[in-house]
Tab-separated table of C-alpha atoms in Angstrom:
chain	number	residue	atom	x	y	z
O	1	MET	CA	0.000	0.000	0.000
O	2	ALA	CA	2.779	2.344	0.904
O	3	ALA	CA	4.467	1.409	-2.339
O	4	ARG	CA	1.388	2.336	-4.332
O	5	LEU	CA	1.088	5.726	-2.582
O	6	LEU	CA	4.723	6.507	-3.244
O	7	LEU	CA	4.398	5.295	-6.803
O	8	ARG	CA	1.444	7.592	-7.377
O	9	SER	CA	3.330	10.658	-6.150
O	10	ALA	CA	6.437	9.588	-8.058
O	11	PHE	CA	4.326	9.235	-11.219
O	12	ARG	CA	2.911	12.716	-10.732
O	13	ALA	CA	6.389	14.118	-10.184
O	14	ALA	CA	7.713	12.332	-13.219
O	15	THR	CA	4.975	13.504	-15.548
O	16	THR	CA	4.813	17.174	-14.464
O	17	CYS	CA	8.270	18.768	-14.983
O	18	ARG	CA	10.657	16.842	-17.270
O	19	ALA	CA	12.593	18.167	-20.165
O	20	ALA	CA	14.589	14.951	-20.177
O	21	PRO	CA	12.639	11.854	-19.113
O	22	VAL	CA	14.200	9.806	-16.331
O	23	PRO	CA	15.713	6.731	-17.979
O	24	ALA	CA	16.310	4.974	-14.679
O	25	LEU	CA	12.958	3.219	-14.418
O	26	THR	CA	13.541	1.313	-17.628
O	27	ARG	CA	16.576	-0.613	-16.386
O	28	GLY	CA	16.047	-4.020	-14.806
O	29	VAL	CA	12.347	-3.376	-15.093
O	30	THR	CA	11.856	-7.017	-16.010
O	31	THR	CA	12.005	-7.884	-12.324
O	32	GLY	CA	10.659	-4.684	-10.797
O	33	GLY	CA	13.645	-2.383	-10.769
O	34	ILE	CA	16.472	-4.443	-9.328
O	35	PRO	CA	18.802	-5.983	-11.905
O	36	THR	CA	19.741	-9.650	-11.875
O	37	ASP	CA	23.203	-11.156	-11.998
O	38	GLU	CA	22.458	-12.115	-15.616
O	39	GLU	CA	21.988	-8.486	-16.555
O	40	GLN	CA	24.643	-6.857	-14.456
O	41	ALA	CA	27.522	-9.174	-13.563
O	42	THR	CA	30.829	-8.116	-15.061
O	43	GLY	CA	34.466	-9.153	-15.151
O	44	LEU	CA	35.532	-12.414	-13.563
O	45	GLU	CA	32.147	-12.871	-11.911
O	46	LYS	CA	30.476	-12.790	-15.328
O	47	VAL	CA	33.003	-15.147	-16.900
O	48	ILE	CA	32.458	-17.680	-14.130
O	49	LEU	CA	28.680	-17.272	-14.277
O	50	LYS	CA	28.670	-17.989	-18.023
O	51	ALA	CA	31.026	-20.941	-17.696
O	52	THR	CA	29.007	-22.481	-14.876
O	53	LYS	CA	25.873	-22.241	-16.966
O	54	GLU	CA	27.645	-24.143	-19.747
O	55	GLY	CA	28.750	-26.792	-17.263
O	56	LYS	CA	32.420	-25.797	-17.393
O	57	ASP	CA	34.758	-25.066	-14.482
O	58	PRO	CA	37.724	-23.091	-15.839
O	59	TYR	CA	38.822	-21.764	-12.442
O	60	SER	CA	38.752	-25.123	-10.658
O	61	MET	CA	36.104	-24.082	-8.156
O	62	LEU	CA	34.597	-27.550	-7.861
O	63	LYS	CA	36.048	-30.631	-6.206
O	64	PRO	CA	38.268	-32.662	-8.563
O	65	LYS	CA	36.600	-35.658	-10.118
O	66	GLU	CA	37.226	-39.121	-8.691
O	67	TYR	CA	39.069	-41.649	-10.784
O	68	ALA	CA	40.081	-45.253	-10.149
O	69	GLY	CA	43.744	-44.510	-10.873
O	70	THR	CA	44.192	-47.649	-12.955
O	71	LYS	CA	45.834	-47.805	-16.375
O	72	ALA	CA	42.407	-47.793	-18.009
O	73	ASP	CA	41.020	-45.037	-15.796
O	74	PRO	CA	43.932	-42.804	-14.783
O	75	HIS	CA	43.565	-39.696	-12.614
O	76	LEU	CA	43.155	-36.827	-15.082
O	77	VAL	CA	45.146	-33.818	-13.900
O	78	PRO	CA	44.277	-30.513	-15.634
O	79	SER	CA	47.153	-28.101	-16.244
O	80	VAL	CA	47.503	-24.707	-17.890
O	81	THR	CA	51.121	-25.490	-18.839
O	82	ASN	CA	52.791	-28.788	-19.768
O	83	LYS	CA	53.529	-29.989	-16.246
O	84	ARG	CA	51.987	-29.880	-12.795
O	85	ILE	CA	52.994	-31.054	-9.307
O	86	VAL	CA	50.920	-33.958	-7.997
O	87	GLY	CA	50.679	-34.919	-4.323
O	88	CYS	CA	49.467	-38.493	-3.923
O	89	VAL	CA	47.902	-39.560	-0.604
O	90	CYS	CA	48.292	-43.226	-1.373
O	91	GLU	CA	46.037	-44.536	1.334
O	92	GLU	CA	43.404	-42.620	3.269
O	93	ASP	CA	44.815	-40.831	6.336
O	94	ASN	CA	48.412	-41.202	5.169
O	95	THR	CA	50.453	-38.338	6.559
O	96	ALA	CA	53.342	-38.710	4.113
O	97	VAL	CA	52.270	-37.171	0.796
O	98	ILE	CA	54.174	-38.363	-2.277
O	99	TRP	CA	55.067	-35.340	-4.412
O	100	PHE	CA	56.211	-35.546	-8.025
O	101	TRP	CA	56.118	-33.594	-11.261
O	102	LEU	CA	53.611	-34.872	-13.785
O	103	HIS	CA	54.642	-34.127	-17.412
O	104	GLU	CA	52.484	-34.165	-20.501
O	105	GLY	CA	52.486	-37.291	-22.564
O	106	GLU	CA	52.084	-40.827	-21.302
O	107	ALA	CA	50.522	-41.453	-17.922
O	108	GLN	CA	52.968	-41.622	-15.011
O	109	ARG	CA	52.660	-43.769	-11.906
O	110	CYS	CA	53.013	-42.738	-8.292
O	111	PRO	CA	56.409	-44.023	-7.096
O	112	SER	CA	54.832	-45.331	-3.909
O	113	CYS	CA	51.422	-46.821	-4.685
O	114	GLY	CA	51.545	-47.006	-8.475
O	115	SER	CA	48.310	-45.097	-9.249
O	116	HIS	CA	48.218	-43.734	-12.773
O	117	TYR	CA	48.141	-39.991	-13.419
O	118	LYS	CA	47.750	-38.280	-16.783
O	119	LEU	CA	48.168	-34.592	-17.563
O	120	VAL	CA	45.367	-33.036	-19.591
O	121	PRO	CA	45.417	-29.489	-21.017
O	122	HIS	CA	43.121	-27.010	-19.210
O	123	GLU	CA	41.667	-24.029	-20.995
O	124	LEU	CA	41.637	-20.691	-19.212
O	125	PRO	CA	39.334	-17.988	-20.542
O	126	HIS	CA	41.385	-14.885	-21.312
D	1	MET	CA	40.460	-10.915	-17.778
D	2	ALA	CA	42.449	-13.002	-15.386
D	3	HIS	CA	46.007	-14.143	-15.776
D	4	GLN	CA	45.135	-16.332	-12.814
D	5	ALA	CA	43.850	-19.895	-12.724
D	6	HIS	CA	41.737	-19.377	-9.597
D	7	ALA	CA	38.562	-17.498	-8.739
D	8	TYR	CA	39.963	-15.489	-5.816
D	9	HIS	CA	40.748	-11.791	-5.655
D	10	MET	CA	44.387	-10.821	-5.192
D	11	VAL	CA	43.918	-7.188	-4.209
D	12	ASP	CA	46.167	-4.421	-5.461
D	13	PRO	CA	48.184	-2.451	-2.895
D	14	SER	CA	46.304	0.516	-1.461
D	15	PRO	CA	47.027	3.161	1.169
D	16	TRP	CA	43.702	2.964	2.997
D	17	PRO	CA	44.578	0.298	5.576
D	18	LEU	CA	47.522	2.495	6.557
D	19	THR	CA	45.463	5.676	6.763
D	20	GLY	CA	42.854	3.744	8.755
D	21	ALA	CA	45.466	2.587	11.240
D	22	ILE	CA	46.894	6.096	11.535
D	23	SER	CA	43.426	7.512	12.113
D	24	ALA	CA	42.853	4.934	14.879
D	25	LEU	CA	46.093	6.068	16.522
D	26	LEU	CA	45.194	9.748	16.200
D	27	MET	CA	41.675	9.217	17.507
D	28	THR	CA	42.708	7.254	20.584
D	29	SER	CA	45.555	9.565	21.506
D	30	GLY	CA	43.334	12.511	20.599
D	31	LEU	CA	40.687	11.272	22.999
D	32	ALA	CA	43.284	11.075	25.754
D	33	THR	CA	44.657	14.570	25.059
D	34	TRP	CA	41.128	15.902	24.978
D	35	PHE	CA	40.398	14.440	28.397
D	36	VAL	CA	43.632	15.726	29.906
D	37	TYR	CA	44.520	18.942	28.066
D	38	LYS	CA	41.105	19.898	26.658
D	39	THR	CA	42.601	20.248	23.146
D	40	THR	CA	40.748	18.639	20.260
D	41	THR	CA	43.339	18.956	17.472
D	42	LEU	CA	44.440	15.332	17.402
D	43	LEU	CA	40.904	14.048	17.751
D	44	PHE	CA	39.714	16.288	14.946
D	45	LEU	CA	42.590	15.201	12.704
D	46	GLY	CA	41.936	11.557	13.469
D	47	THR	CA	38.232	11.833	12.753
D	48	THR	CA	38.858	13.611	9.457
D	49	LEU	CA	41.340	10.954	8.428
D	50	LEU	CA	38.854	8.249	9.438
D	51	LEU	CA	36.109	9.754	7.284
D	52	LEU	CA	38.518	10.047	4.365
D	53	THR	CA	39.578	6.405	4.789
D	54	MET	CA	35.999	5.165	4.982
D	55	PHE	CA	34.989	7.082	1.871
D	56	GLN	CA	37.991	6.010	-0.191
D	57	TRP	CA	38.168	2.398	0.952
D	58	TRP	CA	34.493	1.619	0.507
D	59	ARG	CA	34.468	3.384	-2.848
D	60	LEU	CA	37.369	1.171	-3.849
D	61	ILE	CA	35.504	-1.976	-2.764
D	62	ILE	CA	32.465	-0.903	-4.769
D	63	ARG	CA	34.691	-0.346	-7.785
D	64	GLU	CA	36.351	-3.756	-7.394
D	65	SER	CA	33.086	-5.621	-6.905
D	66	THR	CA	30.288	-3.928	-8.836
D	67	PHE	CA	32.324	-2.379	-11.628
D	68	GLN	CA	35.181	-4.852	-12.048
D	69	GLY	CA	33.457	-8.093	-11.062
D	70	HIS	CA	36.123	-9.404	-8.680
D	71	HIS	CA	33.638	-10.668	-6.110
D	72	THR	CA	33.099	-14.193	-7.361
D	73	THR	CA	31.326	-16.818	-5.243
D	74	PRO	CA	34.434	-17.972	-3.321
D	75	VAL	CA	35.333	-14.339	-2.644
D	76	GLN	CA	31.831	-13.656	-1.351
D	77	LYS	CA	32.016	-16.733	0.846
D	78	GLY	CA	35.234	-15.421	2.376
D	79	LEU	CA	33.618	-12.054	3.014
D	80	ARG	CA	30.688	-13.766	4.699
D	81	TYR	CA	33.019	-15.695	6.992
D	82	GLY	CA	34.815	-12.449	7.746
D	83	MET	CA	31.650	-10.630	8.742
D	84	VAL	CA	30.438	-13.526	10.892
D	85	LEU	CA	33.760	-13.719	12.694
D	86	PHE	CA	33.787	-9.969	13.221
D	87	ILE	CA	30.278	-9.965	14.686
D	88	THR	CA	31.265	-12.897	16.902
D	89	SER	CA	34.210	-10.917	18.207
D	90	GLU	CA	31.862	-8.031	18.962
D	91	VAL	CA	29.538	-10.376	20.835
D	92	PHE	CA	32.448	-11.327	23.082
D	93	PHE	CA	33.273	-7.651	23.507
D	94	PHE	CA	29.803	-7.082	24.933
D	95	ILE	CA	29.928	-10.272	26.981
D	96	GLY	CA	32.730	-8.610	28.924
D	97	PHE	CA	30.531	-5.686	29.884
D	98	PHE	CA	27.636	-7.914	30.807
D	99	TRP	CA	30.034	-9.930	32.960
D	100	ALA	CA	31.099	-6.761	34.731
D	101	PHE	CA	27.481	-5.759	35.294
D	102	TYR	CA	26.401	-9.099	36.702
D	103	HIS	CA	29.536	-9.391	38.818
D	104	SER	CA	28.689	-6.154	40.579
D	105	SER	CA	24.931	-6.514	40.681
D	106	LEU	CA	24.354	-10.143	41.685
D	107	ALA	CA	26.178	-9.720	45.002
D	108	PRO	CA	26.165	-5.990	45.704
D	109	ALA	CA	29.018	-4.818	47.913
D	110	ILE	CA	28.386	-3.435	51.365
D	111	GLU	CA	29.682	-0.046	50.171
D	112	LEU	CA	26.687	0.118	47.833
D	113	GLY	CA	24.312	-0.632	50.668
D	114	GLY	CA	24.197	-4.347	49.941
D	115	LEU	CA	21.455	-3.881	47.386
D	116	TRP	CA	21.003	-3.205	43.653
D	117	PRO	CA	20.340	-0.549	42.477
D	118	PRO	CA	22.785	0.883	45.007
D	119	THR	CA	21.612	3.280	47.681
D	120	GLY	CA	21.147	6.760	46.277
D	121	ILE	CA	20.698	5.685	42.671
D	122	THR	CA	17.303	6.310	41.057
D	123	PRO	CA	17.331	4.067	38.002
D	124	LEU	CA	15.454	4.959	34.835
D	125	ASP	CA	11.919	3.598	34.653
D	126	PRO	CA	12.173	0.668	32.236
D	127	PHE	CA	8.601	1.157	31.089
D	128	GLU	CA	9.080	4.698	29.870
D	129	VAL	CA	11.576	5.792	27.183
D	130	PRO	CA	13.615	2.554	27.393
D	131	LEU	CA	10.543	0.585	26.389
D	132	LEU	CA	10.090	2.813	23.336
D	133	ASN	CA	13.777	2.307	22.712
D	134	THR	CA	13.064	-1.432	22.627
D	135	ALA	CA	10.186	-1.144	20.183
D	136	VAL	CA	12.360	0.895	17.821
D	137	PRO	CA	15.134	-1.686	17.189
D	138	LEU	CA	12.537	-4.443	16.970
D	139	ALA	CA	10.652	-2.482	14.323
D	140	SER	CA	13.858	-1.745	12.467
D	141	GLY	CA	14.612	-5.479	12.468
D	142	VAL	CA	11.330	-5.955	10.679
D	143	THR	CA	12.046	-3.184	8.172
D	144	VAL	CA	15.520	-4.462	7.374
D	145	THR	CA	14.116	-7.967	6.761
D	146	TRP	CA	11.454	-6.411	4.570
D	147	ALA	CA	14.193	-4.620	2.624
D	148	HIS	CA	16.160	-7.835	2.209
D	149	HIS	CA	13.213	-9.743	0.830
D	150	SER	CA	12.386	-6.876	-1.503
D	151	ILE	CA	15.908	-6.937	-2.906
D	152	MET	CA	15.818	-10.701	-3.378
D	153	GLU	CA	12.502	-10.468	-5.184
D	154	GLY	CA	13.766	-7.622	-7.349
D	155	ALA	CA	11.305	-5.053	-6.017
D	156	ARG	CA	13.221	-1.773	-6.060
D	157	LYS	CA	10.746	0.714	-4.596
D	158	PRO	CA	9.804	-1.306	-1.476
D	159	ALA	CA	13.486	-2.017	-0.900
D	160	LEU	CA	14.282	1.698	-1.042
D	161	GLN	CA	11.461	2.590	1.323
D	162	SER	CA	12.174	-0.110	3.879
D	163	LEU	CA	15.902	0.584	3.913
D	164	THR	CA	15.225	4.300	4.421
D	165	LEU	CA	12.805	3.449	7.231
D	166	THR	CA	15.483	1.316	8.868
D	167	VAL	CA	17.942	4.200	8.775
D	168	LEU	CA	15.345	6.589	10.174
D	169	LEU	CA	14.529	4.223	13.024
D	170	GLY	CA	18.219	3.929	13.803
D	171	LEU	CA	18.573	7.702	13.944
D	172	TYR	CA	15.455	7.910	16.100
D	173	PHE	CA	16.952	5.427	18.557
D	174	THR	CA	20.166	7.423	18.765
D	175	ALA	CA	18.233	10.647	19.345
D	176	LEU	CA	16.111	9.079	22.094
D	177	GLN	CA	19.168	7.624	23.835
D	178	ALA	CA	20.959	10.959	23.646
D	179	MET	CA	17.998	12.627	25.301
D	180	GLU	CA	17.920	9.904	27.967
D	181	TYR	CA	21.623	10.415	28.646
D	182	TYR	CA	21.080	14.137	29.054
D	183	GLU	CA	18.109	13.719	31.384
D	184	ALA	CA	19.449	10.812	33.467
D	185	PRO	CA	19.599	11.463	37.225
D	186	PHE	CA	22.942	9.656	37.521
D	187	THR	CA	26.267	9.937	35.678
D	188	LEU	CA	29.248	7.814	34.673
D	189	ALA	CA	30.926	8.872	37.904
D	190	ASP	CA	28.177	7.445	40.112
D	191	GLY	CA	29.939	4.352	41.318
D	192	VAL	CA	29.733	0.970	39.731
D	193	TYR	CA	26.102	1.459	38.709
D	194	GLY	CA	26.844	4.533	36.644
D	195	CYS	CA	29.955	2.937	35.262
D	196	THR	CA	28.379	-0.323	34.092
D	197	PHE	CA	25.297	1.477	32.838
D	198	PHE	CA	27.016	4.098	30.723
D	199	VAL	CA	29.860	1.940	29.446
D	200	ALA	CA	27.518	-0.850	28.315
D	201	THR	CA	24.805	1.381	26.872
D	202	GLY	CA	27.386	3.818	25.552
D	203	PHE	CA	29.229	1.202	23.533
D	204	HIS	CA	25.896	-0.112	22.380
D	205	GLY	CA	24.929	3.380	21.223
D	206	LEU	CA	28.214	3.656	19.346
D	207	HIS	CA	27.411	0.390	17.604
D	208	VAL	CA	23.961	1.682	16.706
D	209	ILE	CA	25.614	4.686	15.075
D	210	ILE	CA	27.982	2.365	13.210
D	211	GLY	CA	25.072	0.169	12.101
D	212	THR	CA	23.050	3.168	10.964
D	213	THR	CA	26.039	4.466	8.994
D	214	PHE	CA	26.471	1.028	7.410
D	215	SER	CA	22.805	1.020	6.367
D	216	MET	CA	23.081	4.571	5.027
D	217	VAL	CA	26.119	3.548	3.008
D	218	CYS	CA	23.976	0.705	1.599
D	219	LEU	CA	21.262	3.116	0.507
D	220	LEU	CA	23.636	4.885	-1.848
D	221	PRO	CA	24.665	1.839	-3.956
D	222	HIS	CA	21.073	0.681	-3.929
D	223	THR	CA	19.811	3.904	-5.480
D	224	HIS	CA	22.448	3.476	-8.185
D	225	TYR	CA	21.360	-0.055	-9.041
D	226	HIS	CA	24.514	-1.714	-7.734
D	227	PHE	CA	22.753	-4.584	-6.003
D	228	THR	CA	21.419	-7.555	-7.947
D	229	SER	CA	18.694	-9.843	-6.666
D	230	ASN	CA	21.280	-12.535	-5.998
D	231	HIS	CA	24.466	-10.663	-5.180
D	232	HIS	CA	24.154	-7.939	-2.565
D	233	PHE	CA	26.605	-8.897	0.108
D	234	GLY	CA	27.114	-5.328	1.377
D	235	PHE	CA	23.459	-5.238	2.264
D	236	ASP	CA	23.563	-8.707	3.851
D	237	ALA	CA	26.463	-7.648	6.050
D	238	ALA	CA	24.649	-4.454	7.101
D	239	ALA	CA	21.504	-6.423	7.928
D	240	TRP	CA	23.421	-8.985	10.000
D	241	TYR	CA	25.173	-6.214	11.894
D	242	TRP	CA	21.894	-4.453	12.491
D	243	HIS	CA	20.231	-7.582	13.889
D	244	PHE	CA	23.239	-8.062	16.172
D	245	VAL	CA	22.872	-4.496	17.464
D	246	ALA	CA	19.154	-5.015	18.126
D	247	VAL	CA	19.771	-8.285	19.980
D	248	VAL	CA	22.413	-6.644	22.174
D	249	TRP	CA	19.884	-3.965	23.065
D	250	LEU	CA	17.365	-6.621	24.076
D	251	PHE	CA	19.916	-8.136	26.451
D	252	LEU	CA	20.817	-4.693	27.747
D	253	TYR	CA	17.206	-3.810	28.353
D	254	ILE	CA	16.380	-7.037	30.142
D	255	SER	CA	19.540	-7.067	32.291
D	256	ILE	CA	20.346	-3.466	33.081
D	257	TYR	CA	17.119	-1.586	32.647
D	258	TRP	CA	14.564	-4.127	33.824
D	259	TRP	CA	16.214	-6.640	36.138
D	260	GLY	CA	18.652	-4.035	37.411
D	261	SER	CA	16.019	-1.551	38.501
């Protein structure tokens, strides 16, 4: 009710004077005056919003996928260059992490437990 | 956009944390020199620097978030954690003052007459202005929730009205408390009663002023369409802070004004 009263007086004010009409009320008017993220997000926020809608995760915000680690189903490790450090926790709750460089090309195996890891190229939006 | 492979915000260097720290130093030492030497130079300088810092720093945050899009979901999550932790620290700050109050009032010392309120103190009637001062924060809690829902539903006009109402109620509370302070029959110097009363309610009043300022600073971006129906963390933070301030008042009212009278 209060909104209607204010709207009425605002309408009167808007229609009386006005050399230049107020353009403000036309923006985001689809939802009642407040824009949505779709309409207004910019920069990195917008890039991520678009990518998430397409089902992509260029900035690695989601948990990595689970793989068996076998020769047929190696862990796929995304990388923006041609190598990446891998830390293998061979068994759950192990405190000694096995670190090694994973290079592009054939899958490598963890020197301790033998799980297979393969580097895959990762696209970054620029 | 990013030459980074993550969704976080690595901020650029800026002078405002330094100016903020300097203003804190100037204000605290200025307060002390004002008490002792009656000069207000340092305090005035510190306050000016504080206002400058607030204006510049918050403008910078608005630029980074609304205009440059740095506040992605993980960044927002971090900001939420930050605000929650800050409010929690403030809760503990007030717990200290409530502790002091209950320590002195549950077992009143013989020097006070062995009773609470101490002999000679006429406490404020809790059912007069303090009761109005309880209705005001409760009402402003309603208006700020109304504003939040309006923003989420994309309704601009109701959001504007309810946020303005919230600010007005906050200012009304401050005005009423100021009048109460002026008219009170006891002062800060009136023993432990005066001390606990004015320190606890005084810090609360300061927080009301901070909360009102925060809400006013939210009004400005809102009128310029900065908030979206999904992403309006500045407003969320202001609303949380405001609810915290209202809840502290409720505890204050029940403990100091009502039980303590």
